[in-house]
CSV table of C-alpha atoms and ligand atoms in Angstrom, one decimal:
chain,number,residue,atom,x,y,z
A,1,MET,CA,60.8,-1.0,-77.4
A,2,ASN,CA,58.7,0.3,-79.9
A,3,HIS,CA,56.1,-0.5,-82.0
A,4,PHE,CA,57.5,-0.6,-85.4
A,5,ASP,CA,57.5,-4.3,-86.4
A,6,TYR,CA,58.3,-5.9,-89.7
A,7,ARG,CA,55.2,-8.1,-90.6
A,8,ASP,CA,55.3,-10.4,-93.7
A,9,GLY,CA,58.7,-8.7,-94.1
A,10,ALA,CA,57.1,-5.0,-94.5
A,11,LEU,CA,57.8,-2.6,-92.0
A,12,HIS,CA,54.8,-1.2,-89.5
A,13,CYS,CA,54.3,1.2,-87.4
A,14,GLU,CA,51.5,-0.7,-85.2
A,15,ASP,CA,48.8,-1.9,-87.9
A,16,VAL,CA,49.6,0.5,-90.6
A,17,PRO,CA,52.4,-0.4,-93.6
A,18,LEU,CA,54.5,2.8,-93.6
A,19,ALA,CA,54.1,1.7,-97.6
A,20,ARG,CA,50.4,2.8,-97.0
A,21,ILE,CA,51.3,6.4,-95.4
A,22,ALA,CA,54.4,7.2,-98.2
A,23,GLU,CA,51.8,6.5,-100.9
A,24,GLU,CA,48.8,8.6,-99.3
A,25,VAL,CA,50.7,11.0,-97.9
A,26,GLY,CA,54.5,10.9,-99.6
A,27,THR,CA,58.0,11.5,-98.3
A,28,PRO,CA,59.6,12.3,-96.6
A,29,VAL,CA,57.3,12.1,-93.4
A,30,TYR,CA,57.4,11.8,-89.6
A,31,VAL,CA,55.6,9.0,-88.4
A,32,TYR,CA,54.6,8.4,-85.0
A,33,SER,CA,53.4,5.7,-82.8
A,34,THR,CA,50.6,6.4,-80.1
A,35,ALA,CA,51.1,3.2,-78.3
A,36,THR,CA,54.6,3.8,-78.1
A,37,PHE,CA,54.3,7.7,-76.5
A,38,ARG,CA,51.9,5.7,-74.0
A,39,ARG,CA,54.3,2.7,-73.3
A,40,HIS,CA,57.3,5.3,-72.3
A,41,ALA,CA,55.0,7.7,-70.5
A,42,GLN,CA,53.8,4.6,-68.6
A,43,VAL,CA,57.6,2.9,-68.6
A,44,PHE,CA,59.0,6.6,-67.0
A,45,ARG,CA,56.2,6.9,-64.1
A,46,ASP,CA,56.7,3.2,-63.2
A,47,GLY,CA,60.5,4.0,-62.4
A,48,LEU,CA,59.3,6.7,-59.9
A,49,LYS,CA,57.1,4.7,-58.2
A,50,ALA,CA,59.4,4.0,-55.2
A,51,LEU,CA,59.3,7.6,-54.8
A,52,GLY,CA,55.7,8.0,-53.9
A,53,ALA,CA,52.9,10.5,-54.5
A,54,ARG,CA,54.9,13.5,-54.4
A,55,VAL,CA,56.2,13.0,-58.1
A,56,HIS,CA,55.4,15.6,-60.9
A,57,LEU,CA,56.0,14.7,-64.9
A,58,ALA,CA,56.3,17.7,-66.9
A,59,TYR,CA,57.0,16.3,-70.5
A,60,ALA,CA,59.7,18.4,-72.1
A,61,ILE,CA,58.1,19.9,-74.9
A,62,LYS,CA,60.9,20.9,-77.3
A,63,ALA,CA,61.4,17.2,-77.9
A,64,ASN,CA,58.3,16.8,-79.7
A,65,PRO,CA,55.6,19.7,-79.6
A,66,ASN,CA,53.1,18.3,-82.0
A,67,VAL,CA,49.8,19.4,-80.3
A,68,ALA,CA,48.3,15.8,-81.2
A,69,VAL,CA,51.5,14.4,-79.0
A,70,LEU,CA,51.0,16.5,-76.6
A,71,ARG,CA,47.3,15.4,-75.9
A,72,VAL,CA,48.5,12.2,-76.0
A,73,LEU,CA,50.8,12.8,-73.1
A,74,ALA,CA,48.0,14.8,-71.3
A,75,ASP,CA,46.1,12.0,-71.4
A,76,GLU,CA,48.6,10.1,-69.9
A,77,GLY,CA,48.7,13.0,-66.4
A,78,TYR,CA,52.1,14.4,-68.0
A,79,GLY,CA,52.4,18.1,-67.7
A,80,ALA,CA,54.6,20.3,-69.9
A,81,ASP,CA,58.2,21.8,-69.6
A,82,VAL,CA,58.1,24.7,-72.0
A,83,VAL,CA,61.2,27.3,-72.9
A,84,SER,CA,59.0,29.9,-75.0
A,85,GLY,CA,56.0,31.8,-75.3
A,86,GLY,CA,54.9,29.3,-78.2
A,87,GLU,CA,55.5,26.1,-76.4
A,88,MET,CA,53.5,27.7,-73.3
A,89,ALA,CA,50.7,28.6,-76.3
A,90,ARG,CA,51.1,24.8,-77.3
A,91,ALA,CA,50.8,23.2,-74.0
A,92,LEU,CA,47.8,25.3,-73.4
A,93,ALA,CA,46.1,24.7,-76.7
A,94,ALA,CA,46.7,20.8,-75.7
A,95,GLY,CA,44.5,21.3,-72.6
A,96,ILE,CA,47.2,21.2,-70.2
A,97,PRO,CA,46.2,22.9,-67.3
A,98,ALA,CA,48.2,26.0,-66.6
A,99,ARG,CA,49.1,25.1,-63.1
A,100,ASP,CA,50.7,21.9,-64.5
A,101,ILE,CA,53.5,23.8,-66.4
A,102,VAL,CA,57.0,24.6,-65.7
A,103,PHE,CA,58.7,27.7,-67.5
A,104,SER,CA,62.2,26.8,-68.1
A,105,GLY,CA,64.6,28.8,-70.4
A,106,VAL,CA,67.5,31.1,-70.3
A,107,GLY,CA,66.2,34.3,-72.0
A,108,LYS,CA,62.5,34.3,-71.2
A,109,THR,CA,61.1,37.9,-72.0
A,110,ARG,CA,59.4,40.2,-69.6
A,111,ALA,CA,56.6,39.4,-71.9
A,112,GLU,CA,56.8,35.9,-71.8
A,113,LEU,CA,57.0,36.2,-68.0
A,114,ALA,CA,54.0,38.5,-68.2
A,115,ARG,CA,52.0,36.0,-70.2
A,116,GLY,CA,53.1,33.1,-67.7
A,117,VAL,CA,52.0,35.3,-64.6
A,118,ASP,CA,48.4,35.7,-66.7
A,119,GLU,CA,47.9,32.3,-67.3
A,120,GLY,CA,49.0,31.1,-64.1
A,121,ILE,CA,51.8,29.0,-65.0
A,122,GLY,CA,52.8,26.7,-62.0
A,123,GLN,CA,56.5,27.0,-61.8
A,124,PHE,CA,58.9,29.3,-63.3
A,125,ASN,CA,62.5,27.9,-63.3
A,126,LEU,CA,64.5,31.3,-62.9
A,127,GLU,CA,67.8,31.7,-64.7
A,128,LEU,CA,69.3,34.9,-63.2
A,129,GLU,CA,69.1,36.9,-60.4
A,130,GLU,CA,67.2,39.8,-62.0
A,131,GLU,CA,65.0,37.4,-63.6
A,132,GLY,CA,63.4,36.9,-60.1
A,133,ALA,CA,63.4,40.7,-59.2
A,134,VAL,CA,61.3,40.9,-62.6
A,135,LEU,CA,59.0,38.3,-62.4
A,136,ALA,CA,58.4,39.5,-58.7
A,137,GLN,CA,57.2,42.7,-59.8
A,138,ILE,CA,55.0,41.7,-62.5
A,139,ALA,CA,53.6,39.4,-59.8
A,140,HIS,CA,52.8,41.7,-57.5
A,141,ALA,CA,51.7,44.4,-59.9
A,142,ARG,CA,48.8,41.8,-60.9
A,143,GLY,CA,48.3,41.1,-57.2
A,144,LYS,CA,49.4,37.6,-57.6
A,145,ARG,CA,52.4,35.3,-56.8
A,146,ALA,CA,54.8,33.2,-58.8
A,147,ARG,CA,55.9,30.1,-57.6
A,148,ALA,CA,59.6,29.5,-58.4
A,149,THR,CA,62.6,27.3,-58.4
A,150,LEU,CA,66.4,28.8,-58.7
A,151,ARG,CA,68.1,26.6,-61.4
A,152,VAL,CA,71.6,25.9,-60.3
A,153,ASN,CA,74.5,25.1,-62.3
A,154,PRO,CA,76.1,22.6,-60.4
A,155,ASP,CA,79.2,22.3,-62.5
A,156,VAL,CA,79.2,18.4,-63.5
A,157,ASP,CA,80.4,17.4,-66.9
A,158,ALA,CA,77.1,15.2,-67.7
A,159,GLY,CA,79.5,13.0,-70.7
A,160,THR,CA,77.4,13.9,-73.6
A,161,HIS,CA,78.3,15.8,-76.8
A,162,ALA,CA,79.3,19.4,-75.7
A,163,LYS,CA,76.5,21.1,-77.9
A,164,ILE,CA,73.9,19.4,-75.2
A,165,SER,CA,75.4,19.6,-72.3
A,166,THR,CA,74.4,22.0,-69.5
A,167,GLY,CA,75.7,21.4,-66.0
A,168,ARG,CA,79.1,22.9,-66.5
A,169,ALA,CA,79.9,26.0,-64.9
A,170,GLU,CA,80.9,27.4,-68.5
A,171,ASN,CA,77.8,26.7,-69.8
A,172,LYS,CA,75.1,29.7,-70.0
A,173,PHE,CA,72.2,28.1,-67.5
A,174,GLY,CA,71.6,28.1,-63.9
A,175,VAL,CA,73.2,30.2,-61.4
A,176,PRO,CA,76.6,29.2,-59.6
A,177,ILE,CA,75.7,26.6,-57.2
A,178,ASP,CA,77.5,28.8,-54.6
A,179,GLN,CA,76.2,32.0,-55.2
A,180,ALA,CA,72.7,30.5,-54.9
A,181,PRO,CA,72.0,30.9,-50.9
A,182,ALA,CA,72.7,34.7,-51.4
A,183,MET,CA,70.2,35.1,-54.2
A,184,PHE,CA,67.7,33.1,-52.3
A,185,ASP,CA,68.2,35.4,-49.2
A,186,ARG,CA,67.9,38.3,-51.5
A,187,LEU,CA,65.0,36.9,-53.7
A,188,ALA,CA,63.0,35.0,-51.2
A,189,PRO,CA,61.7,37.9,-49.1
A,190,LEU,CA,60.2,39.6,-52.6
A,191,ASP,CA,56.3,40.0,-52.9
A,192,GLY,CA,54.8,38.4,-55.6
A,193,LEU,CA,57.3,35.7,-55.9
A,194,ASP,CA,57.3,32.3,-53.8
A,195,LEU,CA,60.5,31.2,-54.2
A,196,THR,CA,60.6,27.6,-52.8
A,197,GLY,CA,62.6,25.4,-54.7
A,198,VAL,CA,65.8,24.3,-56.3
A,199,ALA,CA,65.9,23.2,-60.2
A,200,CYS,CA,68.6,21.7,-62.4
A,201,HIS,CA,69.6,19.7,-65.7
A,202,ILE,CA,72.7,19.5,-66.4
A,203,GLY,CA,72.2,18.0,-70.1
A,204,SER,CA,70.7,15.8,-72.7
A,205,GLN,CA,71.3,12.1,-73.9
A,206,LEU,CA,72.7,11.1,-71.0
A,207,ALA,CA,74.2,7.4,-70.6
A,208,ASP,CA,75.9,7.8,-66.9
A,209,LEU,CA,73.7,7.6,-64.1
A,210,SER,CA,76.7,8.7,-61.5
A,211,ARG,CA,77.1,12.3,-63.4
A,212,LEU,CA,73.0,13.0,-62.7
A,213,GLU,CA,74.0,11.5,-59.0
A,214,GLU,CA,76.5,13.8,-58.6
A,215,ALA,CA,74.6,16.6,-59.8
A,216,TYR,CA,71.5,15.6,-57.5
A,217,ARG,CA,74.0,15.4,-54.2
A,218,ARG,CA,74.9,19.1,-54.6
A,219,VAL,CA,71.4,20.0,-55.5
A,220,GLY,CA,70.8,17.9,-51.7
A,221,ARG,CA,73.4,19.9,-49.9
A,222,LEU,CA,72.1,22.4,-51.1
A,223,VAL,CA,68.6,22.1,-49.8
A,224,GLU,CA,70.3,21.9,-46.5
A,225,GLU,CA,72.5,25.0,-46.6
A,226,LEU,CA,69.1,26.8,-47.6
A,227,ARG,CA,66.7,25.1,-45.2
A,228,GLY,CA,69.6,25.8,-42.4
A,229,ALA,CA,69.4,29.7,-43.4
A,230,GLY,CA,65.5,29.4,-42.8
A,231,HIS,CA,64.3,29.5,-46.0
A,232,THR,CA,61.2,27.0,-46.8
A,233,ILE,CA,62.3,24.4,-49.8
A,234,THR,CA,59.4,22.4,-51.0
A,235,ARG,CA,60.0,21.4,-54.6
A,236,VAL,CA,63.2,20.0,-56.6
A,237,ASP,CA,62.9,19.8,-60.1
A,238,LEU,CA,65.6,17.7,-61.6
A,239,GLY,CA,65.0,18.0,-64.6
A,240,GLY,CA,65.3,15.5,-67.9
A,241,GLY,CA,68.4,14.2,-69.9
A,242,LEU,CA,68.0,10.0,-69.6
A,243,GLY,CA,69.3,9.0,-72.9
A,244,VAL,CA,67.8,6.4,-75.3
A,245,PRO,CA,69.8,3.9,-77.2
A,246,TYR,CA,69.9,5.0,-81.0
A,247,LYS,CA,72.1,1.9,-82.0
A,248,GLN,CA,71.9,-1.8,-81.8
A,249,GLY,CA,74.1,-2.5,-78.4
A,250,ASP,CA,73.6,0.6,-76.9
A,251,ALA,CA,73.7,0.8,-73.4
A,252,LEU,CA,71.2,3.7,-71.6
A,253,PRO,CA,70.1,3.3,-67.7
A,254,SER,CA,66.8,2.5,-67.9
A,255,PRO,CA,64.1,4.4,-66.1
A,256,ALA,CA,63.8,1.6,-63.4
A,257,GLU,CA,67.7,2.1,-62.7
A,258,TYR,CA,67.4,5.9,-62.9
A,259,GLY,CA,64.1,6.2,-60.3
A,260,ALA,CA,66.3,3.5,-58.0
A,261,MET,CA,69.4,6.0,-58.3
A,262,VAL,CA,66.8,9.4,-57.6
A,263,ALA,CA,65.0,7.5,-54.8
A,264,ARG,CA,68.2,7.1,-53.0
A,265,VAL,CA,69.9,10.8,-53.1
A,266,THR,CA,66.6,12.2,-52.8
A,267,GLU,CA,65.9,10.2,-49.1
A,268,GLY,CA,64.7,12.7,-46.5
A,269,TRP,CA,64.5,15.2,-48.9
A,270,ASP,CA,61.2,15.8,-48.0
A,271,VAL,CA,60.2,17.7,-51.0
A,272,ASP,CA,57.9,17.6,-54.1
A,273,LEU,CA,59.6,16.1,-57.0
A,274,MET,CA,59.5,17.7,-60.4
A,275,PHE,CA,60.9,16.2,-63.8
A,276,GLU,CA,61.2,17.0,-67.4
A,277,PRO,CA,61.8,14.2,-69.6
A,278,GLY,CA,61.8,14.5,-73.0
A,279,ARG,CA,63.9,11.9,-75.4
A,280,VAL,CA,63.1,9.0,-73.0
A,281,ILE,CA,59.7,9.9,-73.7
A,282,ALA,CA,59.7,10.8,-77.5
A,283,GLY,CA,62.7,9.6,-79.3
A,284,ASN,CA,61.8,5.7,-80.2
A,285,ALA,CA,58.1,6.7,-80.7
A,286,GLY,CA,58.9,8.1,-84.2
A,287,VAL,CA,60.6,7.6,-87.3
A,288,LEU,CA,61.7,9.4,-90.2
A,289,LEU,CA,60.1,7.6,-93.8
A,290,THR,CA,62.3,8.2,-96.6
A,291,GLU,CA,62.4,7.0,-100.4
A,292,VAL,CA,65.6,6.3,-102.2
A,293,VAL,CA,66.1,8.9,-105.0
A,294,TRP,CA,69.3,7.8,-106.5
A,295,VAL,CA,72.1,5.1,-105.5
A,296,LYS,CA,74.7,7.1,-106.8
A,297,PRO,CA,78.2,5.6,-107.1
A,298,GLY,CA,80.8,6.9,-104.8
A,299,VAL,CA,84.9,6.6,-105.1
A,300,THR,CA,85.1,4.0,-101.8
A,301,ASN,CA,81.4,3.3,-101.2
A,302,PRO,CA,78.2,4.2,-103.3
A,303,TYR,CA,76.0,7.0,-101.8
A,304,VAL,CA,72.4,6.1,-101.1
A,305,ILE,CA,70.6,9.7,-101.8
A,306,VAL,CA,67.0,10.3,-100.3
A,307,ASP,CA,64.8,12.7,-100.2
A,308,ALA,CA,65.1,13.5,-96.5
A,309,ALA,CA,67.8,15.9,-95.8
A,310,MET,CA,69.3,17.7,-93.2
A,311,ASN,CA,66.7,20.8,-93.0
A,312,ASP,CA,64.3,17.1,-92.2
A,313,LEU,CA,66.4,15.3,-89.7
A,314,ALA,CA,69.4,17.8,-88.2
A,315,ARG,CA,70.8,15.7,-85.6
A,316,PRO,CA,73.6,14.1,-87.7
A,317,ALA,CA,74.8,17.2,-89.3
A,318,LEU,CA,74.6,19.2,-85.8
A,319,TYR,CA,75.8,15.9,-83.5
A,320,ASP,CA,77.3,13.7,-85.5
A,321,ALA,CA,74.4,12.0,-84.2
A,322,TRP,CA,73.6,8.2,-85.6
A,323,HIS,CA,70.0,7.1,-86.4
A,324,ASP,CA,69.9,3.5,-87.7
A,325,PHE,CA,68.6,3.5,-91.4
A,326,ALA,CA,66.4,0.4,-92.5
A,327,ALA,CA,64.6,-0.6,-95.7
A,328,VAL,CA,60.9,-0.7,-95.3
A,329,ARG,CA,60.6,-4.1,-97.1
A,330,PRO,CA,64.5,-5.2,-97.2
A,331,ASN,CA,65.5,-8.0,-99.5
A,332,GLY,CA,67.5,-9.5,-97.2
A,333,GLU,CA,70.9,-8.3,-99.0
A,334,ARG,CA,73.1,-6.0,-97.0
A,335,ILE,CA,75.5,-3.2,-98.4
A,336,THR,CA,78.4,-1.2,-97.0
A,337,ALA,CA,77.1,3.1,-98.1
A,338,ASN,CA,77.0,6.2,-97.4
A,339,ILE,CA,73.4,8.0,-96.7
A,340,ALA,CA,73.2,11.6,-97.7
A,341,GLY,CA,70.3,13.9,-98.5
A,342,PRO,CA,69.7,16.3,-101.4
A,343,VAL,CA,71.2,19.4,-99.8
A,344,CYS,CA,73.7,21.3,-101.0
A,345,GLU,CA,76.1,20.9,-98.7
A,346,SER,CA,78.4,17.7,-97.5
A,347,GLY,CA,77.2,18.0,-94.3
A,348,ASP,CA,73.8,17.2,-95.7
A,349,THR,CA,74.9,13.5,-94.5
A,350,PHE,CA,73.5,10.4,-92.4
A,351,ALA,CA,76.0,7.7,-92.5
A,352,MET,CA,79.5,7.3,-94.2
A,353,GLY,CA,80.3,3.5,-94.5
A,354,ARG,CA,77.5,2.1,-92.9
A,355,GLU,CA,76.5,-1.5,-93.4
A,356,ILE,CA,72.8,-1.2,-94.1
A,357,ASP,CA,69.9,-2.7,-96.2
A,358,ARG,CA,70.7,-3.4,-100.0
A,359,VAL,CA,68.0,-0.4,-101.2
A,360,ALA,CA,67.5,0.6,-104.6
A,361,SER,CA,65.9,4.1,-106.1
A,362,GLY,CA,62.3,4.0,-105.6
A,363,ASP,CA,62.8,1.7,-102.7
A,364,LEU,CA,61.3,3.1,-99.1
A,365,ALA,CA,63.5,3.3,-95.7
A,366,VAL,CA,63.6,4.9,-92.5
A,367,PHE,CA,65.9,6.7,-90.0
A,368,ARG,CA,64.5,5.1,-86.7
A,369,THR,CA,64.6,6.9,-83.1
A,370,ALA,CA,63.6,10.5,-85.0
A,371,GLY,CA,60.4,11.4,-82.8
A,372,ALA,CA,62.4,13.3,-80.3
A,373,TYR,CA,64.2,16.5,-81.9
A,374,GLY,CA,63.1,15.5,-85.3
A,375,ALA,CA,60.2,17.5,-87.1
A,376,THR,CA,60.9,20.4,-84.3
A,377,MET,CA,64.1,21.0,-85.8
A,378,ALA,CA,63.5,21.4,-89.2
A,379,SER,CA,63.7,24.3,-91.8
A,380,THR,CA,62.9,24.4,-95.2
A,381,TYR,CA,66.8,25.1,-96.0
A,382,ASN,CA,67.2,25.0,-99.9
A,383,SER,CA,63.5,26.2,-100.3
A,384,ARG,CA,62.3,22.2,-99.4
A,385,ASP,CA,59.0,21.9,-98.3
A,386,LEU,CA,58.1,21.8,-94.7
A,387,VAL,CA,58.2,17.9,-93.6
A,388,PRO,CA,54.5,16.6,-92.6
A,389,GLU,CA,53.8,14.3,-89.4
A,390,VAL,CA,51.7,11.4,-89.1
A,391,LEU,CA,50.0,9.8,-85.6
A,392,VAL,CA,49.3,6.0,-86.4
A,393,ASP,CA,46.8,4.3,-83.5
A,394,GLY,CA,46.5,0.9,-84.5
A,395,ASP,CA,45.2,0.4,-87.7
A,396,ARG,CA,44.5,4.1,-88.2
A,397,TYR,CA,46.3,7.6,-88.9
A,398,ALA,CA,46.2,11.1,-89.1
A,399,VAL,CA,48.3,13.7,-90.6
A,400,VAL,CA,48.9,16.0,-87.6
A,401,ALA,CA,50.9,18.6,-89.0
A,402,ASP,CA,50.5,19.5,-92.8
A,403,ARG,CA,53.4,19.6,-95.2
A,404,ILE,CA,54.1,23.1,-95.6
A,405,ALA,CA,54.7,24.1,-99.3
A,406,ALA,CA,57.7,25.7,-100.4
A,407,GLU,CA,55.5,27.3,-102.5
A,408,THR,CA,53.5,28.9,-99.5
A,409,ILE,CA,57.0,30.0,-98.2
A,410,LEU,CA,57.3,32.1,-101.1
A,411,ALA,CA,53.8,33.3,-100.9
A,412,ALA,CA,54.7,34.7,-97.2
A,413,GLU,CA,57.7,36.9,-99.0
A,414,ARG,CA,57.5,40.2,-100.6
A,415,VAL,CA,59.7,42.4,-102.8
A,416,PRO,CA,59.6,46.1,-101.6
A,417,GLU,CA,58.2,48.4,-104.1
A,418,TRP,CA,61.0,50.5,-104.5
A,419,LEU,CA,63.0,47.6,-106.4
A,420,THR,CA,62.2,47.6,-110.0
A,421,PRO,CA,60.6,44.9,-111.4
A,422,ALA,CA,62.6,42.0,-113.1
A,423,LYS,CA,63.4,42.5,-116.5
A,424,ALA,CA,63.4,39.4,-118.9
A,425,ALA,CA,65.8,37.7,-119.3
A,426,GLY,CA,67.7,37.1,-122.9
B,501,LLP,N1,64.7,20.3,-69.2
B,501,LLP,C1,65.2,20.9,-69.7
B,501,LLP,C2,65.4,22.5,-68.9
B,501,LLP,C3,66.2,21.1,-70.6
B,501,LLP,O1,67.1,22.0,-71.4
B,501,LLP,C4,66.0,19.7,-71.7
B,501,LLP,C5,66.6,20.0,-72.7
B,501,LLP,C6,64.8,18.5,-70.9
B,501,LLP,C7,64.3,19.4,-69.8
B,501,LLP,C8,64.8,17.9,-71.7
B,501,LLP,O2,66.1,16.6,-72.0
B,501,LLP,P1,65.8,15.5,-72.3
B,501,LLP,O3,64.8,14.4,-71.5
B,501,LLP,O4,65.0,15.7,-73.9
B,501,LLP,O5,66.8,15.2,-72.3
B,501,LLP,N2,68.6,19.1,-80.0
B,501,LLP,C9,69.2,18.3,-79.2
B,501,LLP,C10,68.7,17.9,-77.7
B,501,LLP,C11,68.4,19.3,-76.9
B,501,LLP,C12,68.4,19.2,-75.4
B,501,LLP,C13,67.7,20.7,-74.9
B,501,LLP,N3,67.3,20.8,-73.6
B,501,LLP,C14,69.5,16.7,-79.7
B,501,LLP,O6,68.7,16.4,-80.6
B,501,LLP,O7,69.9,16.1,-79.2
């Protein structure tokens, strides 16, 4: 459920007509609904109610790290899952307490680990044994102890797109689950480290709860084994990954179904449970608003050329992802068309042979479900502007990320003095 609806034939975000945002801010532009963010945050939390009070929610900010969005989610009581110094800085800037931040990521640098220790980050998810030893040294040298979990790779196929699957043995993430007990034996005694937990995250846009269940069961057996070996385990991080519907008719498990599965599997674990949801919170809270530039005749179907491109929304080009396309003011007619952006490669295609609202040049349209992994993955490829972001709240809105003009990017580039001045043409 989201707050993008038609009123009097025109698509609104909450009480704001999208046409007004297009007029005042320009296109392409990401538009987010505060009410949808809040609702998703609450629905996810409610889904875990059966688990009781030992639940901690760390929003995976990579999905949508806009600082205004983080403020909304902090207000809903969410901490943050971060994967870089930059994300850590954002979470702190949004007012999320360091103790509610989880530091994940397979390539945390020594400098990032040190910064995390200095800030008092609440949980480090270790990706390899050496990282644990280095973190212990860094914390010990400062007279501190870093709380950590060991991320294990349970070797479960999450059944999602290969590029966003993380829990198979050949993926770069986590340590092989069968090696975890020996690593615990070596790392747990180190001064500077409180290694008291296990983490796992098997992939994103997951549609099949049985895969997650299998991964969690393996983690449960590991917890038992570790306790049997005398280790204290107080916390398990179950990661993120719950998928969202992108297409009408997509059947995805609800947070309540997910919560029921987790309650069943984790019964008797006696641990604090950490969750790192990203897409399920942000996905349906945003659209990418765009204007049709041309409708160009094609061999089979016409090409609807919009002013948004793969640099603004990379998911279709990267993962063949589907984003529903809808006119802001549909006229009731439908056509079959291809939808593409202006970037100079055929990969810059959002859809082929899709039935959509009939649109003409100058019309506004949206790509739906673009609130997660949208603006944050944007680039300036083809020297295009960096796409701006707008947050709506009831009948008001604010530009929460400026459009960064191609000229501003150009101004940050330098021609070294040893290159001779350009010759005048002709
Ligand atoms: N925790 C960890 C350790 C992660 O790596 C991720 C996502 C999450 C939590 C959040 O997962 P979510 O709940 O959002 O599924 N760019 C891709 C998705 C990449 C996901 C990376 N990791 C896409 O557009 O589909």
